[in-house]
C-alpha atoms as a PDB file:
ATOM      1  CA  UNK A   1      92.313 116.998  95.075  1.00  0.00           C
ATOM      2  CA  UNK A   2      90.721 117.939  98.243  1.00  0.00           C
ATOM      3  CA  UNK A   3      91.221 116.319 101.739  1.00  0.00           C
ATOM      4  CA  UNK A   4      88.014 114.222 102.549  1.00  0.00           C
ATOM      5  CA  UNK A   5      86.447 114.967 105.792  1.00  0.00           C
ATOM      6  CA  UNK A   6      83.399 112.451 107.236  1.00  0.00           C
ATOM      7  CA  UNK A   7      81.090 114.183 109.493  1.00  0.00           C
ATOM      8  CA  UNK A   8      78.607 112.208 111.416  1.00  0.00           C
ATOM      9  CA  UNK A   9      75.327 113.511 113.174  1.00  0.00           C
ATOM     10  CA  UNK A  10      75.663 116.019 110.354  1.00  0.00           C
ATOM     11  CA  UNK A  11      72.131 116.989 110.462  1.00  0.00           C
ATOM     12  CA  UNK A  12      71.958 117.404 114.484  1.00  0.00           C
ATOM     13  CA  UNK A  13      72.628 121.020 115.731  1.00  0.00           C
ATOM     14  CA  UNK A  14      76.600 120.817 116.244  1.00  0.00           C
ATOM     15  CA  UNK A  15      76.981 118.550 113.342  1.00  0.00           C
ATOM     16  CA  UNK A  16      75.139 121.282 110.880  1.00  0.00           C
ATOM     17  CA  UNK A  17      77.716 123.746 112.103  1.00  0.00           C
ATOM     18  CA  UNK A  18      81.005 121.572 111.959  1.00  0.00           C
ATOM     19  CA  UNK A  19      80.098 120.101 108.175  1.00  0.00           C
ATOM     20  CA  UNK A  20      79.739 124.117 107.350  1.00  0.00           C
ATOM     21  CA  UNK A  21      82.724 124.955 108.451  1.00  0.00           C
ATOM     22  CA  UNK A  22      84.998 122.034 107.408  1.00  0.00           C
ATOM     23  CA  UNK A  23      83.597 122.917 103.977  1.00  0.00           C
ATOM     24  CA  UNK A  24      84.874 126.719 104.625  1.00  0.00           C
ATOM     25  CA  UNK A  25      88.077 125.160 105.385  1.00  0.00           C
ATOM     26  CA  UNK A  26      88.423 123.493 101.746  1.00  0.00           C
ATOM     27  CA  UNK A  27      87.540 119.798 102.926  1.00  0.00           C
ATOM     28  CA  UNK A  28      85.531 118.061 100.983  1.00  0.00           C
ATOM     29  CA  UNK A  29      82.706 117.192 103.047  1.00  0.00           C
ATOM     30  CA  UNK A  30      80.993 113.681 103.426  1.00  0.00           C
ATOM     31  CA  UNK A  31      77.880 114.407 105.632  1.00  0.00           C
ATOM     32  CA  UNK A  32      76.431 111.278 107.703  1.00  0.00           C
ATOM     33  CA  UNK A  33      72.989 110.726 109.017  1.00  0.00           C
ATOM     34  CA  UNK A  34      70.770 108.685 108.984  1.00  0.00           C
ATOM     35  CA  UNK A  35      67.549 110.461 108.547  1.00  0.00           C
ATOM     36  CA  UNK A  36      67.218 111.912 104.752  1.00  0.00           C
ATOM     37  CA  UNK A  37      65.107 114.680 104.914  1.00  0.00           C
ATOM     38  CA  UNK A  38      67.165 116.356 107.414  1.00  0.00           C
ATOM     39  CA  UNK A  39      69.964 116.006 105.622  1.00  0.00           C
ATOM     40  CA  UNK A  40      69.034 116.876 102.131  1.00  0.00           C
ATOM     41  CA  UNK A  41      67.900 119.747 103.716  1.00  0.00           C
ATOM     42  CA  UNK A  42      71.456 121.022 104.925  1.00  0.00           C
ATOM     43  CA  UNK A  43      72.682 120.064 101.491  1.00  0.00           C
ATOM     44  CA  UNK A  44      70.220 122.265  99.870  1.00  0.00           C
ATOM     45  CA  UNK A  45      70.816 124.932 102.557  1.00  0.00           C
ATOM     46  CA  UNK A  46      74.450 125.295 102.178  1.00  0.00           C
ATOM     47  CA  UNK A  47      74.159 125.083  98.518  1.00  0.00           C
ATOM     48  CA  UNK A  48      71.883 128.314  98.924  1.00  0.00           C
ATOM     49  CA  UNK A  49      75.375 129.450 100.438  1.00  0.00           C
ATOM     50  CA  UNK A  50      77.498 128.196  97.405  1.00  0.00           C
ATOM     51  CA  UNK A  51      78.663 125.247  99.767  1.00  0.00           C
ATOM     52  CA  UNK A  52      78.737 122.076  98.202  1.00  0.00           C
ATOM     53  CA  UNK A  53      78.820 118.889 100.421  1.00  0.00           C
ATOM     54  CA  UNK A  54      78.035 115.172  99.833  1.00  0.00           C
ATOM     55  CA  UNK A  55      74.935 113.760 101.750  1.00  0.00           C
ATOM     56  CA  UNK A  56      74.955 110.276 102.692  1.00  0.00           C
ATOM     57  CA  UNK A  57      72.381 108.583 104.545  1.00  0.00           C
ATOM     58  CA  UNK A  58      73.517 105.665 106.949  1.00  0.00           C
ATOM     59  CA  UNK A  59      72.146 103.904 110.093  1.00  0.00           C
ATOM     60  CA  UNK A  60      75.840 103.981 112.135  1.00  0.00           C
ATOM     61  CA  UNK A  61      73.949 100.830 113.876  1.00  0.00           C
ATOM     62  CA  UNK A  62      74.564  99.081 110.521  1.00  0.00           C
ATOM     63  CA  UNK A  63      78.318  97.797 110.244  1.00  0.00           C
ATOM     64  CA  UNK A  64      77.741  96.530 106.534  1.00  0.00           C
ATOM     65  CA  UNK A  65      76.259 100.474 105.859  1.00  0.00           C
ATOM     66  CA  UNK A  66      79.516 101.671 107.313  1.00  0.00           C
ATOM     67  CA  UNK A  67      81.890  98.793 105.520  1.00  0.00           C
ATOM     68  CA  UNK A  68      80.200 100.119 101.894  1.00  0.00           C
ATOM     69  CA  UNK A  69      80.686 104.112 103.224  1.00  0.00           C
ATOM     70  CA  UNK A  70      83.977 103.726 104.217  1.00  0.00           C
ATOM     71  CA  UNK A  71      85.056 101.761 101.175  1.00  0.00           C
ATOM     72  CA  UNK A  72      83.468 104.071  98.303  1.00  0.00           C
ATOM     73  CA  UNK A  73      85.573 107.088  99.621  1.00  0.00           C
ATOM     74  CA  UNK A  74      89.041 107.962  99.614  1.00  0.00           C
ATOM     75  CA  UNK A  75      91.706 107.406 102.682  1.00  0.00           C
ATOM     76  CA  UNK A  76      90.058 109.751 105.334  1.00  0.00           C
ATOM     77  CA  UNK A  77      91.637 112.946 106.123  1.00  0.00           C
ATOM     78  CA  UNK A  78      89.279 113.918 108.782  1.00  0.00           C
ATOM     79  CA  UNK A  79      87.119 111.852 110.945  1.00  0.00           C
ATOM     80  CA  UNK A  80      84.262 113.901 113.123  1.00  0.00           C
ATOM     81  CA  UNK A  81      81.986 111.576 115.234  1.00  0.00           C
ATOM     82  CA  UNK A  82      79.239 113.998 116.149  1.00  0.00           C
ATOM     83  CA  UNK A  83      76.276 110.893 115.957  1.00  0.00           C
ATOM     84  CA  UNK A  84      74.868 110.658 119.693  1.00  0.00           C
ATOM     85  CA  UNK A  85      71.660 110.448 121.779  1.00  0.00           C
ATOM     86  CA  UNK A  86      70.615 112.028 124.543  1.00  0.00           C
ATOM     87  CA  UNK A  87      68.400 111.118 127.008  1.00  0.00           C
ATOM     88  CA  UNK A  88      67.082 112.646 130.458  1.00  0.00           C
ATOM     89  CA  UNK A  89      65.571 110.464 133.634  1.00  0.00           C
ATOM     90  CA  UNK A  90      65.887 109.368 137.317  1.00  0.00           C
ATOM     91  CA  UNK A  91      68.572 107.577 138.158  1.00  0.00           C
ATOM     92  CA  UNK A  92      66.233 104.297 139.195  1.00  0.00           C
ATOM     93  CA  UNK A  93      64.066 104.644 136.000  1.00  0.00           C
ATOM     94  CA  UNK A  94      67.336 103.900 133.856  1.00  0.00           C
ATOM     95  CA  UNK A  95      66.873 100.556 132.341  1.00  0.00           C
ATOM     96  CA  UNK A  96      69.641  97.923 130.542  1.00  0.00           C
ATOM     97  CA  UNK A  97      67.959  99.288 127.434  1.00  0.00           C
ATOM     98  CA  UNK A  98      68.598 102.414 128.050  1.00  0.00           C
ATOM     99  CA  UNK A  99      72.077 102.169 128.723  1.00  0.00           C
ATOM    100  CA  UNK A 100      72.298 100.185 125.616  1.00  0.00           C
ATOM    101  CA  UNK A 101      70.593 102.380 123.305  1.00  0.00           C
ATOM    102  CA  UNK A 102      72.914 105.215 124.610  1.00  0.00           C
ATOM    103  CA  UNK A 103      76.446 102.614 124.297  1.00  0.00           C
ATOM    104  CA  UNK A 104      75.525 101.816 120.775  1.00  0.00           C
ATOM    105  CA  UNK A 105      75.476 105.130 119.279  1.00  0.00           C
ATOM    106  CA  UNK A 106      77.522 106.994 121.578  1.00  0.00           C
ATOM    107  CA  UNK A 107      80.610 104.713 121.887  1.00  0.00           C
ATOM    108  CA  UNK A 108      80.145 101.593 119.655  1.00  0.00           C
ATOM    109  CA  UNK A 109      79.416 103.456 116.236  1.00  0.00           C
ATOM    110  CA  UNK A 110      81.861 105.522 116.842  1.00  0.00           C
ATOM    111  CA  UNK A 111      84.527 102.917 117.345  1.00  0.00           C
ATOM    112  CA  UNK A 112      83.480 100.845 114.787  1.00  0.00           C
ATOM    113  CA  UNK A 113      83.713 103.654 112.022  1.00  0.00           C
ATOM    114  CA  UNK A 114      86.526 105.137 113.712  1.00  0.00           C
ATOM    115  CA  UNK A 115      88.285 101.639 113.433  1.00  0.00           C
ATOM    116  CA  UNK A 116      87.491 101.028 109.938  1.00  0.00           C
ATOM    117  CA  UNK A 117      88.565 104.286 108.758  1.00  0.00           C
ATOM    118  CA  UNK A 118      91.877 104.516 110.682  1.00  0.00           C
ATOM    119  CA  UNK A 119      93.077 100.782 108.616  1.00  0.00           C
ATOM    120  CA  UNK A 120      92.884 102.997 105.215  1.00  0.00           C
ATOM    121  CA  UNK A 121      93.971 106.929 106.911  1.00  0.00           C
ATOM    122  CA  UNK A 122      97.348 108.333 105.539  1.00  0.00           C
ATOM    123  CA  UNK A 123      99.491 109.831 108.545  1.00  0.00           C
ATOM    124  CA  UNK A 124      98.567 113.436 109.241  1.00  0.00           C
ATOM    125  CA  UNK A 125      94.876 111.900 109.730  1.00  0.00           C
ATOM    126  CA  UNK A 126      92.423 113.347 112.535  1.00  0.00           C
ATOM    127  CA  UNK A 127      90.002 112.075 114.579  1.00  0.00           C
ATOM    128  CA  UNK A 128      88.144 113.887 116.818  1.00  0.00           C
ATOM    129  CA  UNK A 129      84.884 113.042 119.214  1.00  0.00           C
ATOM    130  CA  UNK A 130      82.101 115.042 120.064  1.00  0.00           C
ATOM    131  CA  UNK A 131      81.908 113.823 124.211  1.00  0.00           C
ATOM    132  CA  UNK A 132      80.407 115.550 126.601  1.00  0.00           C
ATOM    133  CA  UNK A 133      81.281 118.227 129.778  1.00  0.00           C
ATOM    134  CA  UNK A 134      78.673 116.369 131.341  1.00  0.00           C
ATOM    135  CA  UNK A 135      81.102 113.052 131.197  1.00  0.00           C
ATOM    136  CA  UNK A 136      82.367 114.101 134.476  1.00  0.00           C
ATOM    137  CA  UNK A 137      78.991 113.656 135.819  1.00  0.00           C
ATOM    138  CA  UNK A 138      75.579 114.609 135.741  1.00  0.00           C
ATOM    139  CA  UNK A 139      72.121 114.100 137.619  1.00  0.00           C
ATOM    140  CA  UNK A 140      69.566 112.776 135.605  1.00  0.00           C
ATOM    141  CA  UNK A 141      71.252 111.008 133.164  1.00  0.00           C
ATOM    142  CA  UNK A 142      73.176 108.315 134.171  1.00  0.00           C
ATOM    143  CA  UNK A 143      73.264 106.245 131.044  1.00  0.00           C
ATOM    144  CA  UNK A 144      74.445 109.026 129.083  1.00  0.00           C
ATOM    145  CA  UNK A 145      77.730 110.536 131.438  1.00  0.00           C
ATOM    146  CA  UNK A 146      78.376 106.673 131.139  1.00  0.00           C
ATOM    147  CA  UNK A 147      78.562 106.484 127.594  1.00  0.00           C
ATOM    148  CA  UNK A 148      80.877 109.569 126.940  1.00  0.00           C
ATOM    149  CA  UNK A 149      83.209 108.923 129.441  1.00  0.00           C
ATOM    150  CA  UNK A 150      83.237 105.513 128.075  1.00  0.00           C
ATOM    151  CA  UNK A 151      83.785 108.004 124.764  1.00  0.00           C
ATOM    152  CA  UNK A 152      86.257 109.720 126.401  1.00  0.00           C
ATOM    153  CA  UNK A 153      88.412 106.633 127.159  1.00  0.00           C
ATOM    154  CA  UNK A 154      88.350 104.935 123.767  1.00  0.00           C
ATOM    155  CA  UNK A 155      90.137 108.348 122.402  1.00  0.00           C
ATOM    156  CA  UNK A 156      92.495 108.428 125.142  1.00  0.00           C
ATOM    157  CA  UNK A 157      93.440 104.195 124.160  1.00  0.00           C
ATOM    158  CA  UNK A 158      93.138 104.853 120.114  1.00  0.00           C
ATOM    159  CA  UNK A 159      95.059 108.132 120.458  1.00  0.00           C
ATOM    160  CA  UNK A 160      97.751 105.611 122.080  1.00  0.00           C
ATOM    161  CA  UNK A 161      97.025 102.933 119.788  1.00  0.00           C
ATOM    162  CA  UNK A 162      97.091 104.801 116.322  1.00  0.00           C
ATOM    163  CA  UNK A 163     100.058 107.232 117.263  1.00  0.00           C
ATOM    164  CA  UNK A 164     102.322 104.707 115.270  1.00  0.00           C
ATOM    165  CA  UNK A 165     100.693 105.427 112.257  1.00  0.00           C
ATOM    166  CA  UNK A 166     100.455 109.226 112.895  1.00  0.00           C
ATOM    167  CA  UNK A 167      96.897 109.215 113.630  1.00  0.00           C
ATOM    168  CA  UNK A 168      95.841 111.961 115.955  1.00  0.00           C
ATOM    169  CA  UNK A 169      92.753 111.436 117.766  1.00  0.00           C
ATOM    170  CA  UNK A 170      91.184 114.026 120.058  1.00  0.00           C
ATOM    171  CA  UNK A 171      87.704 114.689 122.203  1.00  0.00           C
ATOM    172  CA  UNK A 172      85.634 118.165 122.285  1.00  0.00           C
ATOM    173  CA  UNK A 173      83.437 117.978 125.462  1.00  0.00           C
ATOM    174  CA  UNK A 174      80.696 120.640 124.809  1.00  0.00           C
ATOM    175  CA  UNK A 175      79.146 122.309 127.547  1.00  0.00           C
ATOM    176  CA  UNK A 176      75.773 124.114 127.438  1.00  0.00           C
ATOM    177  CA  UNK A 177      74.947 124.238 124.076  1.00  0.00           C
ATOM    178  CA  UNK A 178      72.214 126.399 122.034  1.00  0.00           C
ATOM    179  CA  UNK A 179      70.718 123.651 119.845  1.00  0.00           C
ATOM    180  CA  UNK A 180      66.998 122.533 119.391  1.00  0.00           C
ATOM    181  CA  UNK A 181      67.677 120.063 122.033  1.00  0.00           C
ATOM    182  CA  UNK A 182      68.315 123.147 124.809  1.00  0.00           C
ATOM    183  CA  UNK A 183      65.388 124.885 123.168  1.00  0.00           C
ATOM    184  CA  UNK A 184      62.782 122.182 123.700  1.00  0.00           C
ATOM    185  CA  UNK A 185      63.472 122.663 127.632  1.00  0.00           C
ATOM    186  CA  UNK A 186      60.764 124.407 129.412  1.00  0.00           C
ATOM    187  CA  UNK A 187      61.469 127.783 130.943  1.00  0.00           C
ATOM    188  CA  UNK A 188      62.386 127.138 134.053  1.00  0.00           C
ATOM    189  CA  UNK A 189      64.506 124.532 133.348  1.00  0.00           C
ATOM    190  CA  UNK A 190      66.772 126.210 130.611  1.00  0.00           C
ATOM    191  CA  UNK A 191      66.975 129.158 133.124  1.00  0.00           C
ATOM    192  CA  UNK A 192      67.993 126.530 135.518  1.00  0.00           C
ATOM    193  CA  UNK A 193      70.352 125.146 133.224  1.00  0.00           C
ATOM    194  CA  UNK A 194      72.143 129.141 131.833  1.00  0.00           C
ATOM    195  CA  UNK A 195      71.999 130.042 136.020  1.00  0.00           C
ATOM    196  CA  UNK A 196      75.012 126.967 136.307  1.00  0.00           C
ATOM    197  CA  UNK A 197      77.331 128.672 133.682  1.00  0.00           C
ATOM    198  CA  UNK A 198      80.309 131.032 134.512  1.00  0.00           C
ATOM    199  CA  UNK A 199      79.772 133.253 131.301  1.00  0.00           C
ATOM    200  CA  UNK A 200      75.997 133.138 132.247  1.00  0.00           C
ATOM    201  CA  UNK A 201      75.407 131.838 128.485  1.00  0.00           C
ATOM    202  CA  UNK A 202      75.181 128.858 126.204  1.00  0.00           C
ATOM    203  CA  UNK A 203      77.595 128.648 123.694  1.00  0.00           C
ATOM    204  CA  UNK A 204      76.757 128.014 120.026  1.00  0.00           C
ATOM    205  CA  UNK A 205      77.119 125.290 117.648  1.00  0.00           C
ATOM    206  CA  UNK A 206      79.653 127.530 116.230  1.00  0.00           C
ATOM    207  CA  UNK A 207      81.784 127.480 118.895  1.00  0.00           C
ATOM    208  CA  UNK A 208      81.785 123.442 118.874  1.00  0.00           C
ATOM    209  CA  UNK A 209      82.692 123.532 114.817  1.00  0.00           C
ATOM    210  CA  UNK A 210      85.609 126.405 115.669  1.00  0.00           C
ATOM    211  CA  UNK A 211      87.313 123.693 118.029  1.00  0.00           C
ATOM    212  CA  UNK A 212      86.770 121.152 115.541  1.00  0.00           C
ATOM    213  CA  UNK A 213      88.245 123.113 113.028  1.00  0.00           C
ATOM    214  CA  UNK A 214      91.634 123.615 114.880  1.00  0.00           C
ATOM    215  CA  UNK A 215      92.033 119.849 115.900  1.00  0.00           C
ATOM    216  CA  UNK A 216      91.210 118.444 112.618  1.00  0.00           C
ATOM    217  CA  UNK A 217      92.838 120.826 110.357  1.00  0.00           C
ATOM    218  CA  UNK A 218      96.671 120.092 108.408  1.00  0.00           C
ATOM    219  CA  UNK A 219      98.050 122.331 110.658  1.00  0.00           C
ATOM    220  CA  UNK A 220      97.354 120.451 113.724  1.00  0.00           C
ATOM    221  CA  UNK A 221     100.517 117.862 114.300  1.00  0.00           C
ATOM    222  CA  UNK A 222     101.176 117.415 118.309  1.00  0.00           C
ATOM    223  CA  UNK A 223      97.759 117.239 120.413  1.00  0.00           C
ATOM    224  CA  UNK A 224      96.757 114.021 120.891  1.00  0.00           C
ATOM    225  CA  UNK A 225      94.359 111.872 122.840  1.00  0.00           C
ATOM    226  CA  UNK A 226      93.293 115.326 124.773  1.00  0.00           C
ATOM    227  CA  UNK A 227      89.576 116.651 125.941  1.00  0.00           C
ATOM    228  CA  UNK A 228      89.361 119.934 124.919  1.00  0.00           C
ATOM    229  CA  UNK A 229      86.069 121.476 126.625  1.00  0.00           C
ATOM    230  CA  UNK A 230      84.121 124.012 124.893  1.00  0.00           C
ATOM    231  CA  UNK A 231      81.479 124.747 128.065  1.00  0.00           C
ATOM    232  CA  UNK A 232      81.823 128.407 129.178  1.00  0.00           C
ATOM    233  CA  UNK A 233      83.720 127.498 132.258  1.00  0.00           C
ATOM    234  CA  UNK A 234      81.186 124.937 133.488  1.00  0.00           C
ATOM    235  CA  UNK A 235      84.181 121.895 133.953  1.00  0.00           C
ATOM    236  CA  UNK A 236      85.802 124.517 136.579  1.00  0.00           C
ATOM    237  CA  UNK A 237      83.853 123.507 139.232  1.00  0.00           C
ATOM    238  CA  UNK A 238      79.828 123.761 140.548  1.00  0.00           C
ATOM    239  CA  UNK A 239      77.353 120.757 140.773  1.00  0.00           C
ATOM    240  CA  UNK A 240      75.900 119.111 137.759  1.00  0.00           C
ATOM    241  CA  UNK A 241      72.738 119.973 136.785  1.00  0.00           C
END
C-alpha cells in the first residue's frame, strides 16, 4: 500500500509541481484546492503523463470540510501546506481585513489541518510549509511577511511539540519564483524584481517540489523544525523589494 501524501494549493504554480513529483516519488497523492476546474485540470494533465492522483476540492476556511478530508483517508504520511494568498499594497492602505484574509489561509488553515492530521500520523510522518523568503521582510506587503513568519513560527513550536511522536515538521521559504503570479507583473517590475537576485534568475516551481521532495520523503529522519530557503541567494543579504 502506498504512503498517502496531502498536498494543498495543489492547483497554484508550486503546488502543481510538488503533487507531480510526490507522485514520481510513489506517494499516493491527495491533491487539495478549492477551486474544481483548476484542479480537474491537473488531474487530467498528469493522467496525460500516466500520473494518477486524487483531486479533492475543499475550502481550507471550512474546518468541518477538513474534519470529513482528514477522516476519509488513511494516517498521513506526508503533509504539504502549499494553500496561501498573496497580496501587494502600501504599507498605510493595509486594512484589519487584509491582514485577516492573509492569517486565515496562510497560518490558520494550515494549523488547523496540520493539527488534525498530526492526532492520526504514524511516526516517520512529515510536515512541511510552503513560507516565504520574503518572511524576513518585505516592502509592500506587510500583511503577508506577517503571516509567514507567523508560518514560520508555528513550525518551529509544532516541530517542538510533535517531536514526541516522531513527527518532523519543516518550512521551504521560496524566493523569486517563476509562476503565473511573477508573470502577471508588468515589465519593469519583474525586471525590478530578477535585478535583486544573486543568480540573476527566478527559480522554478521545480525547484520548490525538489526541496519538498527531500524533506518529506522516508529517507528524511533528523531535520526538524528548520527553514530551508529555495531563493537563489536572495536571504544572503540586499533590501527587499
Amino acid at each position: 500500500m502506498k504512503a498517502v501524501a496531502l498536498v494543498t494549493g495543489a492547483a497554484g504554480g508550486m503546488g502543481q509541481a510538488i503533487v507531480r513529483r510526490l507522485a514520481l516519488d510513489g506517494f499516493r497523492v491527495v491533491a487539495v484546492d478549492r477551486g474544481e476546474a483548476p484542479l480537474l485540470a491537473l488531474a487530467g494533465r498528469l493522467r496525460g503523463e500516466g500520473i494518477e492522483i486524487e483531486p479533492r476540492v475543499v475550502d481550507l476556511a471550512d474546518e468541518a470540510g477538513i474534519d470529513a478530508l482528514i477522516g476519509g483517508l488513511p494516517p498521513l504520511a506526508a503533509l504539504v501546506n502549499s494553500a496561501g494568498v498573496f497580496d501587494e499594497r502600501p504599507f498605510f492602505d493595509v486594512s484589519q481585513d487584509d491582514f485577516r484574509r492573509m492569517f486565515e489561509v496562510n497560518l490558520i488553515a494550515a494549523a488547523s489541518l496540520t493539527q488534525k492530521a498530526a492526532a492520526r500520523m504514524a511516526p516517520g510522518a512529515k510536515v512541511v510549509n510552503i513560507a516565504s523568503r520574503a518572511y524576513l521582510g518585505a516592502r509592500h506587503h506587510a500583511h503577508y511577511v506577517a503571516s509567514k513568519a507567523a508560518l514560520v513560527g508555528y513550525t518551529r513550536a509544532s516541530a517542538m511539540e510533535l517531536a514526541e511522536r516522531g513527527i518532523l515538521v519543516n518550512a521551504i521559504a521560496p524566493g523569486l519564483i517563476d509562476t503565473p503570479m511573477l508573470r502577471a507583473l508588468t515589465p519593469e517590475r519583474r525586471a525590478a524584481q530578477l535585478a535583486l537576485q544573486p543568480t540573476g534568475k527566478a527559480g522554478t516551481p521545480e525547484d520548490i517540489a525538489h526541496a519538498v521532495s527531500f524533506l518529506a520523503g522516508p529517507a528524511m529522519s533528523f531535520i526538524t523544525g528548520q527553514v530551508l530557503f529555495v531563493d537563489g541567494g536572495k536571504s544572503l543579504g540586499g533590501s527587499g523589494a
